[in-house]
Each structure stands twice: as C-alpha cells, then as structure tokens.
Amino acid sequence: RLGGNGNEDLLTFASTNFDVKYYRCEWEVNPAIRYITGKVTIYFTITKATNNIVLDLLNPLVVDSVKQRNNVLTKTQTPTTVSIDFTSTLNVGVLDSVSIFYKGIPPNTGFGSFATETHANVPVMWSLSEPYGSRDWWPCKNGLDDKPDSIDIIITNPVAYKGASNGMLQSETLIAGGTKRVSHWKHRYPIATYLVCFAVTNYSVFNETIALGTTNLPFQTYCYPESLASFQAGTPNLTYAMQLFHNKFGDYPFIKEKYGHIQFNWGGGMEHQTASFMNNVSENLSSHELAHQWFGDKITCGSWEDIWLNEGFATHATRLYRETKYAVNTSSLLNERRNEMNFVTSAPDGSVWVDDTTSVNRIFSSRLTYYKGSYLIMMLRWILGDNTFFTAIKNYQKDPALAYGFATTNDLKRHLEQASGKNLTKFFNDWYKGQGYPSYRVSWNMVGNSSVNIKMDQTTSHSSVSFFELPVALKFKNSSQEQTIIVDNKSNGENFLKSISFVPDTVLVDPGYWLITRNNTALKLPAVTFPANTIKVGANPFKDKFTIQLYNITSTPTLTAILYNALGQRVATKNIVLLNGEAIVDMSTSNLAGGQYVLKIMGGNIKYVKKMIK
C-alpha cells in the first residue's frame, strides 16, 4: 500500500484512517519456549469517519478477542492483518481504545524478529523488529508513518529471569506464589513501531550516570552474568561518545529518561529507543548504536528508501568518534578512510537511495546504505565545512516538523542548504539517486617559477552520472616541501592556474580521502617559461573578475594595477607584491557596470596598458 508519506512500504497493510496515540503492551513469555501470550491496548484518534480499523499482525498469532470498554467486537484475521469492526461509526477526532488479546508462536522474518536461544546454557529471548518484523509478534501499525506518543510495556516471565525494555523501569513484582516476575516499563517519548522491544533472561543489572551539562543521565546495563566485567569496562567509551554526540548533534534526545544497553546473541546491535541491544560493547558498535538515538530514533526515516538517514549517519558517527578521540594517530585513521572508500567503490554501480524496499538485504546493504551513506556525509562535511555542517545538523534535529517524527532526504537537504546558502540539488542527484563514482586524471605543469597549471579530466563508473562536481584537494610535494591546493572542479577538462611556493615533482589526488573516487592518476607535463616582464590578462571580456598573471618581472618587487572607466575615472586598484618576480592575482569587478575600461599596470620600468570590456 501507499504509506502516509506516499512511499511504498509493501509489508504494512494497516489502515490509515486512525492515528495511534499510545500502546499498552502486556506480554507473558518464557525464554525457554517460543511462544507469546499478549494483550495490546491501543489508544487512537480517528482521522476519517469509520466503523472499522485494520492492524498488521501475521496469522500464526491467533487473536482470541478484541474488546472496547469490555464489549467484545467483531474481528477478522487475514494472513497479514486483524480487522476490527465497531458497533457504530467513530467520528473524526474521537479518542478511543481497543484491547487485542492474542497468543501463538511468532514467525521469524528480517534479522530474526522474535528469537529464542541460549547463553551459557541459559535461555534468552529477544525481539528485533527492523524493518517489518513488529507484526510478527504483536498487533500494531507496522509502517513508517505513525508514532505513538508513549508506551507502557509489562513483561511477565518465570522468576529466574528479568525482563528489559524501552524507557524507565517502574516496578518489579512477584506473582503466582513467587514463581513469576512482572516488570513494568514506561517510555514517554514518541517511538516508531520497529523500535519497541523486549528481552528476557537471567540478566545482571548495573546502573551508572553520564554527565551531560547539568544533567546526570542514567545509564543502565542489562548483560549476561558471564559478560558483566566486559560490559562494565566499556562504560568509559560510551561516556565519551555520549558527550561528543550530545555536543555535536544536540541534546541526547531522551534526556528525561535514560540510555541503556541490553545484551543479546545477535552478531551486532540494534538501536531500540533508550535501550540498544548489544552483542558486545566494542567502541565501534557502542558509538554506532548510540548515534541512532538521534538518527533513526528521534528522527526516523520516512521510508526505507531513505534508510541512509539512519544507518549512514550512525556509521559516520563512529568515524567522527574515532577521529575525535584518536586524532593523534593520523596514518591509521587515513587507512581506515581509504579502506572504507575502497569498499564503497569495489563495484561500479549502486545508489544510496534504496530502489527495492521489499528486500531486507538491499535496505541494509553494507556497501551502499552504511558506507556510501557515511561517505556522502563525509563529502558534505568537506564541501560545507564542519561548522556549517554541524550547525545544519543541529537545526535538523531541532526542527519541530521532524523532531520525534519522520524525515526524508529532502528534509535534510533543506537544512543543509539553509545553513550553507548553497544549492545542493546536483550533489544529491549525483550522490543520493545517482550511481558510481568519478576517476580523475590530473595533468599539471609549472608555469614560471611560482605557478602551476592544472587540468582536471574525469571519467565516471556508471552512466547515471555524466560528471560529478566536487572540490578536489591536490597535494603538491617534493622531497622537502608540500602544499595542498583545492580546485572547485565543475566541468570536464577544466583548467586552473594556482600560485605555488616551490617546484613540486609529485601530486596526490584527495590525500585526505574525503571523496568517493577510485583509480586517480596525475601526469606531470613540461614546464612553461617566459621571457622577462611577461604580463597576461584574462578573461576579456570579463564578468565579475579578471586575472592578472605576471612572470619574470625583473625591475621591481611591487606593481600597481589600476582600472579606469571610459571617463578616465579610477574605479579599481590592486597593489601586487611579487614573489620571485611572479604573481597571479584576481581583480574583482562585480560592482562595475557593463562597458569599456582601460587597465594600467605600473611599477619600475613596467608600463602596461590594455583595453578591457565588461
């Protein structure tokens, strides 16, 4: 069906005539048995007058009954839904609720939406619903178009185990003669359905705090007893990441509650809101899942087409964490960048935009969604500069139309453009929707003793993009000196003339690995020399500026360039200091009207006159 944002999410069939406000989820489970008994109460408002709503639920789970204020309603199950009929029409804006009673053996889709395994021979059960698995184990709206304002989760399990979930633990009580434990969790922030979670086993629990300004944020860990020491040892790294992201992205989104780690067996992590499920607490995994609290949880992609807004940012946040914490180890970090860039370019095609949202493997492509998405952010930082980029990200996070809701790539683009004043349409067309990458052939030669001429030729790996416009860093070097020159390359075969303070013998293309490129080459051409007192001026006619090139000036260390209008009035002056008898300077003319002008360059025995036209 078409979801609320007009994006096709084929694995949700819930009706769009109601808006969920609150879920109260009551689940009874035993981690040794793959089975769930549940009661889910949904509070909602009607958006279109109706006597029927439809929820997502896979039919291996059997709905015993549906009640509205203790009145049993008619319900119909299909293979993928439960349809609920009301006894009268519900009008627009009316707040109402229903309770769905169900039970059964959940199917297992995606990455393992409902799992029962063991650790150290002890049973463990957990959920992992991303992208479409919530409907595998509880009735809900399974799309990316509706967040409840809050949830309560009540888990009943054998007394030997503890239940963990989103938000804050309200109580733990014993029932059934002390044979069962009931834990009540409350979360009072909007939450996407796939981020609702629970896990049950014989957890060890420890509580710490992380200082965020004047707030001491509770940090709570539920881990296996055999992993207690390793999880405790990982806390300092998590603290560093939390404080870094809090400063870079804006306040931790759930600062009125907590952040938590909950251990599970899966080979990675899952960013359940306020309660990341963790296989371990390595620096990379901890920082990645933590970053999702901003990118994916507070602001959730509005379609799985835009999953890079979650995963690309979380992957890049790990790079930010490592490069902030370990900046002294430059060569190692550059190798990491190079390896990531080589992975992204290991195939000639593939877009960050997900072109098949029915394929879990395509949605979560490591090369495209995670690392190309991360490198798209890397390039935006390079183009905009970190101050502008992170200002835009904070504005994006604070946007009341997006915060605790859903966003698309265009929403992010808008904030980047507003903060920078740049038009990024071509960049996103090329790098988000487009496929492939550029390869550069840089031809260069010395012009005189202190200038270098650079020609930028580019081929692309995929026909979807004919030319990538990028600012490219070129490091010129010899055995004792180096200088980096940035050329803003906007067309194939473009030439640049730049000043340089020494004679190089080598050029490195993008030495900091800021750009997605591959197979770059540099070709040194014969140097160009000039006779004494050579002066070149262009372009003519000119627009906003023209360039003055001076070579082998032998009679004076300084010159003055003066531009006169047709009336003989001085309209622009440029004092030029020569280095080794050479200089390349631009004369700005943006404030001048169109017409005829005269340029005079004077100093020593130099008297140069040229007619100019704007």
Coordinates of C-alpha atoms in Angstrom, one line a residue:
R1 CA 0.0 0.0 0.0
L2 CA 1.0 3.7 -0.1
G3 CA 2.1 4.8 3.4
G4 CA 1.4 8.2 4.9
N5 CA 4.4 9.8 3.1
G6 CA 3.5 8.5 -0.3
N7 CA 6.3 5.9 -0.2
E8 CA 5.6 2.3 -1.0
D9 CA 6.2 0.1 2.0
L10 CA 4.7 -3.2 0.8
L11 CA 4.9 -5.0 4.1
T12 CA 2.4 -3.0 6.0
F13 CA -1.4 -3.2 5.5
A14 CA -2.8 -1.3 8.4
S15 CA -5.5 1.2 7.5
T16 CA -4.6 4.9 7.5
N17 CA -7.9 6.1 9.0
F18 CA -6.6 6.3 12.6
D19 CA -3.6 7.8 14.4
V20 CA -2.1 5.8 17.2
K21 CA -1.5 7.8 20.4
Y22 CA -0.5 5.1 22.9
Y23 CA 0.2 1.4 23.2
R24 CA 0.0 -0.6 26.4
C25 CA 1.6 -3.9 25.7
E26 CA 1.3 -6.8 28.2
W27 CA 3.3 -9.9 27.3
E28 CA 3.8 -13.2 29.1
V29 CA 6.7 -15.2 27.9
N30 CA 9.2 -17.9 28.9
P31 CA 12.6 -17.6 27.2
A32 CA 12.8 -21.4 27.1
I33 CA 9.6 -21.7 25.0
R34 CA 9.0 -19.9 21.7
Y35 CA 5.5 -18.6 22.5
I36 CA 3.9 -15.3 23.4
T37 CA 0.6 -14.5 25.1
G38 CA -0.3 -10.9 24.8
K39 CA -2.8 -8.1 25.4
V40 CA -2.2 -4.9 23.5
T41 CA -4.3 -1.9 24.2
I42 CA -4.2 0.8 21.6
Y43 CA -5.4 4.4 22.1
F44 CA -6.1 6.2 18.9
T45 CA -7.9 9.1 17.2
I46 CA -9.9 8.7 14.1
T47 CA -8.7 10.6 11.0
K48 CA -11.6 9.6 8.7
A49 CA -15.1 8.6 10.0
T50 CA -15.3 4.8 10.0
N51 CA -16.6 1.8 11.7
N52 CA -13.5 -0.3 11.0
I53 CA -9.7 -0.2 11.5
V54 CA -7.1 -2.7 10.4
L55 CA -3.9 -3.6 12.2
D56 CA -0.8 -5.5 11.0
L57 CA -0.4 -9.0 12.5
L58 CA 0.7 -12.3 11.0
N59 CA -1.8 -15.1 11.4
P60 CA 0.4 -17.7 13.1
L61 CA -0.7 -15.5 16.1
V62 CA -4.3 -16.1 16.9
V63 CA -6.5 -13.2 18.2
D64 CA -8.8 -14.6 20.8
S65 CA -10.9 -11.5 21.2
V66 CA -11.0 -7.7 20.8
K67 CA -12.7 -5.6 23.4
Q68 CA -13.8 -2.0 23.5
R69 CA -14.6 -0.9 27.1
N70 CA -15.2 -4.6 27.9
N71 CA -17.5 -5.1 24.9
V72 CA -16.4 -7.8 22.6
L73 CA -16.0 -6.5 19.0
T74 CA -16.2 -8.5 15.7
K75 CA -12.7 -9.2 14.3
T76 CA -11.5 -10.9 11.2
Q77 CA -8.0 -12.2 10.6
T78 CA -6.2 -12.5 7.3
P79 CA -2.7 -13.9 6.7
T80 CA -1.3 -10.4 7.5
T81 CA -3.9 -8.4 9.4
V82 CA -6.6 -8.2 12.0
S83 CA -9.6 -6.2 11.0
I84 CA -11.8 -4.7 13.8
D85 CA -15.4 -3.7 13.4
F86 CA -17.0 -1.2 15.7
T87 CA -20.7 -1.3 16.6
S88 CA -21.2 2.3 15.4
T89 CA -19.3 4.9 13.3
L90 CA -16.4 6.6 15.0
N91 CA -16.1 10.3 14.1
V92 CA -13.0 12.2 13.2
G93 CA -11.0 13.4 16.2
V94 CA -12.6 11.0 18.6
L95 CA -10.1 9.4 21.1
D96 CA -10.9 5.7 21.6
S97 CA -9.2 2.5 22.5
V98 CA -9.4 -1.3 21.9
S99 CA -7.6 -4.2 23.6
I100 CA -6.5 -7.1 21.4
F101 CA -6.0 -10.5 23.2
Y102 CA -3.8 -12.9 21.2
K103 CA -1.3 -15.8 21.5
G104 CA 0.8 -18.1 19.5
I105 CA 4.2 -19.0 18.1
P106 CA 5.7 -15.9 16.3
P107 CA 7.2 -16.4 12.8
N108 CA 10.7 -15.2 12.2
T109 CA 11.4 -12.6 9.5
G110 CA 14.0 -10.0 8.7
F111 CA 17.0 -10.3 11.0
G112 CA 15.2 -12.5 13.5
S113 CA 12.2 -10.6 14.7
F114 CA 11.5 -12.9 17.6
A115 CA 14.3 -15.1 18.8
T116 CA 14.8 -17.8 21.5
E117 CA 18.4 -19.0 22.1
T118 CA 20.7 -19.7 25.0
H119 CA 23.8 -18.2 26.5
A120 CA 26.0 -20.2 28.9
N121 CA 23.2 -22.8 28.7
V122 CA 20.6 -20.3 29.9
P123 CA 17.5 -19.5 27.8
V124 CA 17.3 -16.0 26.3
M125 CA 14.5 -14.4 24.3
W126 CA 14.6 -11.1 22.4
S127 CA 12.8 -9.1 19.7
L128 CA 14.4 -7.4 16.7
S129 CA 11.7 -6.0 14.5
E130 CA 13.5 -3.8 12.0
P131 CA 12.4 -3.4 9.2
Y132 CA 9.0 -5.2 9.1
G133 CA 9.0 -7.6 12.0
S134 CA 6.8 -6.0 14.6
R135 CA 3.8 -7.6 13.0
D136 CA 5.5 -11.0 13.6
W137 CA 4.8 -10.8 17.4
W138 CA 2.3 -8.0 18.2
P139 CA -0.6 -6.2 16.6
C140 CA 0.4 -2.7 15.5
K141 CA 0.8 -0.2 12.7
N142 CA 3.9 -1.6 11.0
G143 CA 4.7 1.3 8.7
L144 CA 6.9 4.5 8.8
D145 CA 4.0 6.9 9.1
D146 CA 2.7 6.8 12.7
K147 CA 4.4 7.0 16.1
P148 CA 2.5 6.7 19.4
D149 CA 3.2 9.5 21.9
S150 CA 4.2 7.0 24.6
I151 CA 4.1 3.3 25.5
D152 CA 3.9 1.1 28.6
I153 CA 5.3 -2.4 28.4
I154 CA 4.5 -5.0 31.1
I155 CA 6.5 -8.3 30.8
T156 CA 5.6 -11.4 32.8
N157 CA 8.2 -14.2 32.9
P158 CA 9.4 -17.0 35.2
V159 CA 11.0 -15.6 38.4
A160 CA 14.5 -16.9 37.4
Y161 CA 14.7 -14.2 34.7
K162 CA 14.4 -10.4 34.3
G163 CA 12.6 -8.6 31.5
A164 CA 14.1 -5.5 29.9
S165 CA 12.5 -2.9 27.6
N166 CA 12.3 0.7 26.5
G167 CA 12.2 3.6 28.9
M168 CA 12.3 3.5 32.6
L169 CA 11.6 0.6 34.9
Q170 CA 8.6 1.4 37.1
S171 CA 8.3 -1.7 39.2
E172 CA 9.2 -5.4 39.5
T173 CA 6.7 -7.6 41.4
L174 CA 6.3 -11.3 42.1
I175 CA 3.1 -13.1 41.4
A176 CA 1.7 -16.7 41.3
G177 CA 3.2 -17.6 44.6
G178 CA 6.6 -16.1 43.7
T179 CA 7.0 -18.2 40.6
K180 CA 6.7 -15.3 38.1
R181 CA 8.2 -11.8 37.9
V182 CA 6.3 -8.9 36.4
S183 CA 8.4 -5.8 35.2
H184 CA 6.7 -2.6 34.2
W185 CA 8.5 -0.2 31.8
K186 CA 7.3 3.2 30.8
H187 CA 8.5 5.3 27.9
R188 CA 7.1 8.8 27.4
Y189 CA 8.5 9.8 24.0
P190 CA 7.1 9.1 20.5
I191 CA 8.5 5.9 19.2
A192 CA 8.5 4.1 15.8
T193 CA 6.9 0.6 16.0
Y194 CA 10.0 -1.2 15.0
L195 CA 11.9 0.3 17.9
V196 CA 9.6 -1.2 20.5
C197 CA 11.4 -4.1 22.2
F198 CA 11.8 -6.6 25.0
A199 CA 14.3 -9.2 26.1
V200 CA 14.2 -11.8 28.9
T201 CA 17.0 -13.9 30.5
N202 CA 18.9 -14.0 33.8
Y203 CA 20.4 -10.6 33.4
S204 CA 22.8 -8.9 35.7
V205 CA 22.0 -5.2 36.1
F206 CA 24.2 -2.3 36.8
N207 CA 23.4 1.4 36.9
E208 CA 25.7 4.4 36.3
T209 CA 25.3 8.1 35.3
I210 CA 26.8 10.2 32.5
A211 CA 27.3 13.9 33.0
L212 CA 25.6 15.9 30.2
G213 CA 26.0 19.6 31.2
T214 CA 23.9 19.9 34.4
T215 CA 22.1 16.7 33.8
N216 CA 23.3 13.3 35.2
L217 CA 21.8 10.9 32.7
P218 CA 21.1 7.4 34.0
F219 CA 23.0 4.7 32.0
Q220 CA 21.6 1.3 32.7
T221 CA 23.0 -2.1 31.5
Y222 CA 21.3 -5.5 31.4
C223 CA 24.0 -8.0 30.5
Y224 CA 24.7 -11.7 30.9
P225 CA 26.3 -12.6 34.2
E226 CA 29.3 -14.0 32.3
S227 CA 29.8 -10.7 30.4
L228 CA 29.5 -8.4 33.4
A229 CA 33.2 -7.4 33.5
S230 CA 33.4 -6.6 29.8
F231 CA 30.3 -4.5 29.8
Q232 CA 31.4 -2.6 32.8
A233 CA 34.8 -2.0 31.1
G234 CA 33.1 -0.5 28.1
T235 CA 31.3 2.3 30.0
P236 CA 34.1 5.0 29.6
N237 CA 34.0 4.7 25.8
L238 CA 30.2 5.0 25.8
T239 CA 30.5 8.1 28.1
Y240 CA 33.0 9.7 25.7
A241 CA 30.7 9.0 22.7
M242 CA 27.6 10.3 24.5
Q243 CA 29.2 13.6 25.5
L244 CA 30.6 14.0 22.0
F245 CA 27.3 13.4 20.2
H246 CA 25.4 15.5 22.8
N247 CA 27.7 18.4 21.8
K248 CA 27.8 17.8 18.0
F249 CA 24.2 16.8 17.3
G250 CA 22.3 18.5 20.0
D251 CA 21.0 17.2 23.4
Y252 CA 20.6 13.5 23.9
P253 CA 17.0 13.0 22.6
F254 CA 15.7 11.1 25.6
I255 CA 17.4 13.0 28.3
K256 CA 14.4 12.9 30.7
E257 CA 14.7 9.1 30.9
K258 CA 17.9 7.1 30.3
Y259 CA 20.2 5.3 27.8
G260 CA 20.7 1.6 28.2
H261 CA 22.5 -1.5 26.9
I262 CA 20.7 -4.8 26.8
Q263 CA 22.8 -7.8 25.8
F264 CA 21.6 -10.4 23.2
N265 CA 23.2 -13.0 21.0
W266 CA 22.8 -11.4 17.6
G267 CA 26.1 -10.6 15.9
G268 CA 25.9 -6.8 16.1
G269 CA 23.5 -4.3 17.7
M270 CA 20.0 -2.8 17.4
E271 CA 19.2 0.7 18.4
H272 CA 16.0 0.1 20.3
Q273 CA 14.9 3.5 21.7
T274 CA 16.7 4.2 25.0
A275 CA 17.7 0.5 25.1
S276 CA 20.2 -0.6 22.5
F277 CA 20.5 -4.3 22.1
M278 CA 24.2 -5.2 22.1
N279 CA 26.3 -8.3 21.3
N280 CA 29.3 -6.6 22.9
V281 CA 30.4 -3.1 23.8
S282 CA 33.2 -2.5 21.4
E283 CA 33.9 1.2 20.6
N284 CA 32.6 0.9 17.0
L285 CA 29.4 -0.9 17.9
S286 CA 28.7 1.2 21.0
S287 CA 29.1 4.5 19.2
H288 CA 27.1 3.4 16.1
E289 CA 24.1 2.3 18.2
L290 CA 24.2 5.3 20.4
A291 CA 24.2 7.7 17.4
H292 CA 21.0 6.0 16.2
Q293 CA 19.2 7.6 19.2
W294 CA 19.5 10.9 17.2
F295 CA 19.4 9.4 13.7
G296 CA 16.7 6.7 13.4
D297 CA 15.1 7.0 16.8
K298 CA 14.4 10.7 17.4
I299 CA 14.2 11.4 13.7
T300 CA 13.2 8.2 11.8
C301 CA 13.5 7.8 8.0
G302 CA 10.0 8.3 6.5
S303 CA 10.6 5.4 4.1
W304 CA 13.0 2.6 3.9
E305 CA 14.2 4.2 0.7
D306 CA 15.8 6.8 3.0
I307 CA 17.4 4.4 5.5
W308 CA 20.7 6.0 5.0
L309 CA 19.4 8.8 7.2
N310 CA 19.6 6.2 10.0
E311 CA 22.5 4.0 9.0
G312 CA 24.7 6.4 7.1
F313 CA 24.7 8.8 9.9
A314 CA 25.3 6.2 12.6
T315 CA 28.2 4.8 10.6
H316 CA 29.7 8.2 10.1
A317 CA 29.2 9.0 13.8
T318 CA 31.6 6.1 14.5
R319 CA 34.1 7.7 12.2
L320 CA 33.6 11.0 14.0
Y321 CA 34.1 9.3 17.3
R322 CA 37.3 7.6 16.3
E323 CA 38.8 10.7 14.6
T324 CA 37.9 12.9 17.6
K325 CA 39.3 10.5 20.2
Y326 CA 42.3 9.2 18.3
A327 CA 43.3 12.3 16.1
V328 CA 47.0 11.8 17.0
N329 CA 47.1 8.5 15.0
T330 CA 46.7 10.2 11.6
S331 CA 48.1 7.4 9.4
S332 CA 45.9 4.8 11.0
L333 CA 42.7 6.9 10.6
L334 CA 43.6 7.7 7.0
N335 CA 44.0 4.0 6.3
E336 CA 40.5 3.4 7.8
R337 CA 39.1 6.1 5.5
R338 CA 40.9 4.6 2.5
N339 CA 39.6 1.1 3.3
E340 CA 36.0 2.4 3.6
M341 CA 36.3 4.3 0.4
N342 CA 37.8 1.3 -1.4
F343 CA 34.9 -0.8 -0.2
V344 CA 32.3 1.7 -1.5
T345 CA 34.0 1.8 -4.9
S346 CA 34.5 -2.0 -5.1
A347 CA 31.7 -2.1 -7.6
P348 CA 30.9 0.5 -10.3
D349 CA 27.2 0.9 -9.5
G350 CA 24.7 1.2 -6.7
S351 CA 22.9 4.2 -5.1
V352 CA 22.4 5.3 -1.6
W353 CA 18.7 5.6 -2.4
V354 CA 17.1 2.1 -1.9
D355 CA 15.4 1.1 -5.1
D356 CA 13.8 -2.1 -3.6
T357 CA 12.3 -1.7 -0.2
T358 CA 10.9 -5.3 -0.2
S359 CA 14.4 -6.6 0.1
V360 CA 15.9 -6.6 3.6
N361 CA 19.4 -7.2 2.1
R362 CA 19.1 -4.2 -0.2
I363 CA 17.7 -2.0 2.5
F364 CA 20.6 -2.8 4.8
S365 CA 23.3 -3.0 2.1
S366 CA 26.6 -2.6 4.0
R367 CA 28.3 -1.1 0.9
L368 CA 25.6 1.3 -0.1
T369 CA 23.4 2.2 2.9
Y370 CA 26.0 2.1 5.6
Y371 CA 29.4 3.1 4.0
K372 CA 28.4 5.0 0.9
G373 CA 25.8 6.8 3.0
S374 CA 28.6 7.6 5.5
Y375 CA 30.8 8.8 2.8
L376 CA 28.0 11.0 1.4
I377 CA 28.1 12.7 4.8
M378 CA 31.9 12.9 4.7
M379 CA 31.7 14.7 1.4
L380 CA 29.1 17.2 2.7
R381 CA 31.4 18.0 5.6
W382 CA 34.2 18.6 3.1
I383 CA 32.1 20.8 0.8
L384 CA 30.3 22.8 3.6
G385 CA 32.9 22.8 6.3
D386 CA 32.4 21.3 9.7
N387 CA 31.0 24.5 11.4
T388 CA 28.3 24.9 8.8
F389 CA 27.6 21.2 8.5
F390 CA 27.1 20.6 12.2
T391 CA 25.0 23.8 12.6
A392 CA 22.7 22.3 9.9
I393 CA 22.5 19.0 11.7
K394 CA 21.6 20.7 15.0
N395 CA 18.9 22.6 13.1
Y396 CA 17.6 19.4 11.5
Q397 CA 17.4 17.7 14.9
K398 CA 15.5 20.7 16.4
D399 CA 13.1 21.1 13.5
P400 CA 9.7 20.8 15.2
A401 CA 8.2 19.3 12.0
L402 CA 10.8 16.5 12.2
A403 CA 11.8 16.0 15.8
Y404 CA 10.4 12.7 17.2
G405 CA 8.8 12.1 13.8
F406 CA 9.8 11.1 10.3
A407 CA 12.1 12.7 7.7
T408 CA 13.1 12.3 4.1
T409 CA 16.4 13.1 2.4
N410 CA 14.8 16.4 1.1
D411 CA 14.3 17.5 4.7
L412 CA 18.0 17.1 5.4
K413 CA 18.9 18.7 2.1
R414 CA 16.8 21.7 3.0
H415 CA 18.6 22.3 6.3
L416 CA 22.0 21.9 4.7
E417 CA 21.1 24.5 2.1
Q418 CA 19.6 26.9 4.6
A419 CA 22.7 26.8 6.8
S420 CA 25.2 27.0 3.9
G421 CA 23.5 29.1 1.3
K422 CA 24.5 26.5 -1.3
N423 CA 22.2 24.8 -3.8
L424 CA 22.8 21.1 -3.3
T425 CA 20.4 19.7 -5.8
K426 CA 23.0 18.4 -8.2
F427 CA 25.0 16.9 -5.3
F428 CA 22.0 14.9 -4.1
N429 CA 21.0 14.0 -7.6
D430 CA 24.5 12.6 -8.3
W431 CA 25.3 11.1 -4.9
Y432 CA 22.0 10.0 -3.5
K433 CA 20.0 8.9 -6.5
G434 CA 22.9 8.6 -8.9
Q435 CA 25.3 5.6 -9.0
G436 CA 29.0 5.1 -9.2
Y437 CA 32.0 7.4 -8.7
P438 CA 34.5 9.6 -10.6
S439 CA 38.1 8.8 -11.5
Y440 CA 40.4 11.8 -12.0
R441 CA 43.2 12.3 -14.5
V442 CA 45.1 15.4 -13.3
S443 CA 47.6 16.9 -15.8
W444 CA 49.8 19.6 -14.4
N445 CA 52.9 21.7 -15.2
M446 CA 54.8 24.6 -13.7
V447 CA 54.2 28.0 -15.3
G448 CA 57.2 30.1 -14.5
N449 CA 58.7 29.6 -11.0
S450 CA 55.7 30.1 -8.7
S451 CA 52.6 29.0 -10.6
V452 CA 51.1 25.7 -11.6
N453 CA 48.6 24.9 -14.3
I454 CA 46.2 22.1 -13.6
K455 CA 43.8 20.3 -15.9
M456 CA 41.1 18.1 -14.4
D457 CA 39.7 15.3 -16.6
Q458 CA 37.1 12.9 -15.2
T459 CA 35.5 9.6 -16.1
T460 CA 32.6 8.1 -14.2
S461 CA 32.0 4.5 -13.4
H462 CA 28.3 4.5 -14.2
S463 CA 26.2 6.1 -16.9
S464 CA 23.7 7.6 -14.4
V465 CA 26.0 10.5 -13.7
S466 CA 28.0 12.1 -16.6
F467 CA 30.1 14.4 -14.3
F468 CA 30.5 14.8 -10.6
E469 CA 31.0 18.4 -9.4
L470 CA 33.4 18.4 -6.5
P471 CA 36.1 20.5 -4.8
V472 CA 39.2 18.3 -5.1
A473 CA 42.3 18.6 -2.9
L474 CA 45.6 18.2 -4.7
K475 CA 48.7 17.8 -2.6
F476 CA 51.8 19.0 -4.5
K477 CA 55.1 17.9 -2.9
N478 CA 58.8 17.2 -3.4
S479 CA 61.3 15.7 -1.1
S480 CA 61.2 18.5 1.4
Q481 CA 58.0 20.6 0.9
E482 CA 54.3 20.2 0.2
Q483 CA 51.3 22.4 -0.4
T484 CA 47.7 21.4 -0.8
I485 CA 45.6 23.3 -3.5
I486 CA 41.8 22.9 -3.7
V487 CA 40.2 23.2 -7.1
D488 CA 36.5 23.5 -7.4
N489 CA 36.0 21.3 -10.4
K490 CA 32.7 21.9 -12.2
S491 CA 33.4 20.7 -15.7
N492 CA 35.4 18.1 -17.6
G493 CA 38.7 19.3 -18.9
E494 CA 38.6 22.4 -16.7
N495 CA 41.9 24.3 -16.2
F496 CA 43.1 26.1 -13.1
L497 CA 46.1 28.3 -12.6
K498 CA 47.3 28.5 -9.0
S499 CA 50.2 30.0 -7.1
I500 CA 52.7 27.7 -5.5
S501 CA 55.7 28.4 -3.3
F502 CA 58.1 25.7 -4.6
V503 CA 58.7 23.4 -7.5
P504 CA 57.0 20.1 -6.9
D505 CA 57.6 16.7 -8.5
T506 CA 54.5 14.8 -7.4
V507 CA 50.8 15.3 -7.0
L508 CA 48.4 13.3 -4.7
V509 CA 44.7 13.5 -5.5
D510 CA 42.4 13.8 -2.4
P511 CA 45.1 12.7 0.0
G512 CA 42.7 13.0 3.0
Y513 CA 40.3 10.6 1.4
W514 CA 37.3 12.9 1.7
L515 CA 35.8 11.9 -1.6
I516 CA 34.4 8.8 -3.2
T517 CA 36.9 8.3 -6.0
R518 CA 39.0 5.5 -7.4
N519 CA 41.9 4.9 -9.9
N520 CA 43.0 8.6 -9.9
T521 CA 46.2 9.4 -11.8
A522 CA 48.4 12.5 -12.1
L523 CA 50.6 13.4 -15.1
K524 CA 53.4 15.9 -15.0
L525 CA 53.9 17.9 -18.2
P526 CA 56.9 20.1 -19.3
A527 CA 57.3 23.4 -17.5
V528 CA 56.4 26.6 -19.3
T529 CA 59.0 29.5 -19.1
F530 CA 58.6 33.2 -20.1
P531 CA 60.8 36.0 -21.2
A532 CA 61.4 38.9 -18.9
N533 CA 58.4 41.1 -17.9
T534 CA 55.7 38.9 -19.3
I535 CA 52.1 40.1 -18.4
K536 CA 48.9 38.1 -19.2
V537 CA 45.4 39.4 -18.5
G538 CA 42.1 37.5 -18.9
A539 CA 39.3 36.9 -19.4
N540 CA 38.4 39.8 -21.7
P541 CA 35.5 40.5 -22.0
F542 CA 35.2 39.8 -18.2
K543 CA 32.3 39.4 -15.8
D544 CA 32.8 39.6 -12.1
K545 CA 36.6 39.5 -12.2
F546 CA 39.7 39.1 -14.4
T547 CA 43.1 37.5 -13.6
I548 CA 46.5 39.2 -13.9
Q549 CA 49.4 36.9 -14.4
L550 CA 53.0 38.3 -14.0
Y551 CA 56.1 36.3 -14.9
N552 CA 59.8 37.0 -14.7
I553 CA 59.4 40.7 -13.6
T554 CA 63.0 41.8 -13.1
S555 CA 62.8 45.5 -12.4
T556 CA 60.6 45.8 -9.3
P557 CA 59.2 43.8 -6.4
T558 CA 55.8 45.5 -6.5
L559 CA 53.4 46.7 -9.1
T560 CA 50.1 48.6 -9.1
A561 CA 47.1 47.7 -11.3
I562 CA 44.5 50.5 -11.9
L563 CA 41.3 50.1 -13.8
Y564 CA 39.8 53.3 -15.4
N565 CA 36.3 53.7 -16.9
A566 CA 35.5 55.4 -20.2
L567 CA 35.5 58.8 -18.5
G568 CA 39.0 58.3 -17.2
Q569 CA 37.9 57.8 -13.6
R570 CA 39.7 55.3 -11.4
V571 CA 37.2 52.5 -10.5
A572 CA 39.5 49.7 -9.1
T573 CA 43.1 49.5 -7.7
K574 CA 45.2 46.4 -6.9
N575 CA 48.6 46.5 -5.2
I576 CA 50.6 43.5 -6.3
V577 CA 53.5 42.0 -4.3
L578 CA 55.7 39.7 -6.5
L579 CA 57.3 36.5 -5.3
N580 CA 60.4 35.6 -7.2
G581 CA 59.3 38.1 -9.8
E582 CA 55.9 36.4 -10.3
A583 CA 52.3 36.7 -9.2
I584 CA 48.8 35.6 -10.1
V585 CA 46.0 37.9 -8.7
D586 CA 42.3 38.4 -9.4
M587 CA 40.8 41.9 -9.8
S588 CA 37.2 42.0 -8.6
T589 CA 34.8 43.9 -10.8
S590 CA 31.4 42.7 -9.6
N591 CA 30.3 46.2 -8.7
L592 CA 31.1 47.7 -12.1
A593 CA 28.6 48.4 -14.9
G594 CA 29.0 47.0 -18.3
G595 CA 31.1 49.0 -20.8
Q596 CA 34.7 49.8 -21.9
Y597 CA 37.6 50.2 -19.4
V598 CA 41.3 50.6 -19.5
L599 CA 43.7 48.6 -17.4
K600 CA 47.2 50.1 -16.5
I601 CA 49.9 48.2 -14.6
M602 CA 52.8 50.2 -13.5
G603 CA 56.0 49.9 -11.4
G604 CA 59.7 50.1 -12.0
N605 CA 60.2 50.2 -15.7
I606 CA 56.8 48.4 -16.4
K607 CA 54.1 50.4 -18.1
Y608 CA 51.3 48.1 -19.4
V609 CA 48.1 49.3 -20.9
K610 CA 45.2 47.2 -22.1
K611 CA 41.6 47.9 -23.2
M612 CA 39.0 45.8 -21.3
I613 CA 35.3 45.2 -21.8
K614 CA 32.7 44.1 -19.4

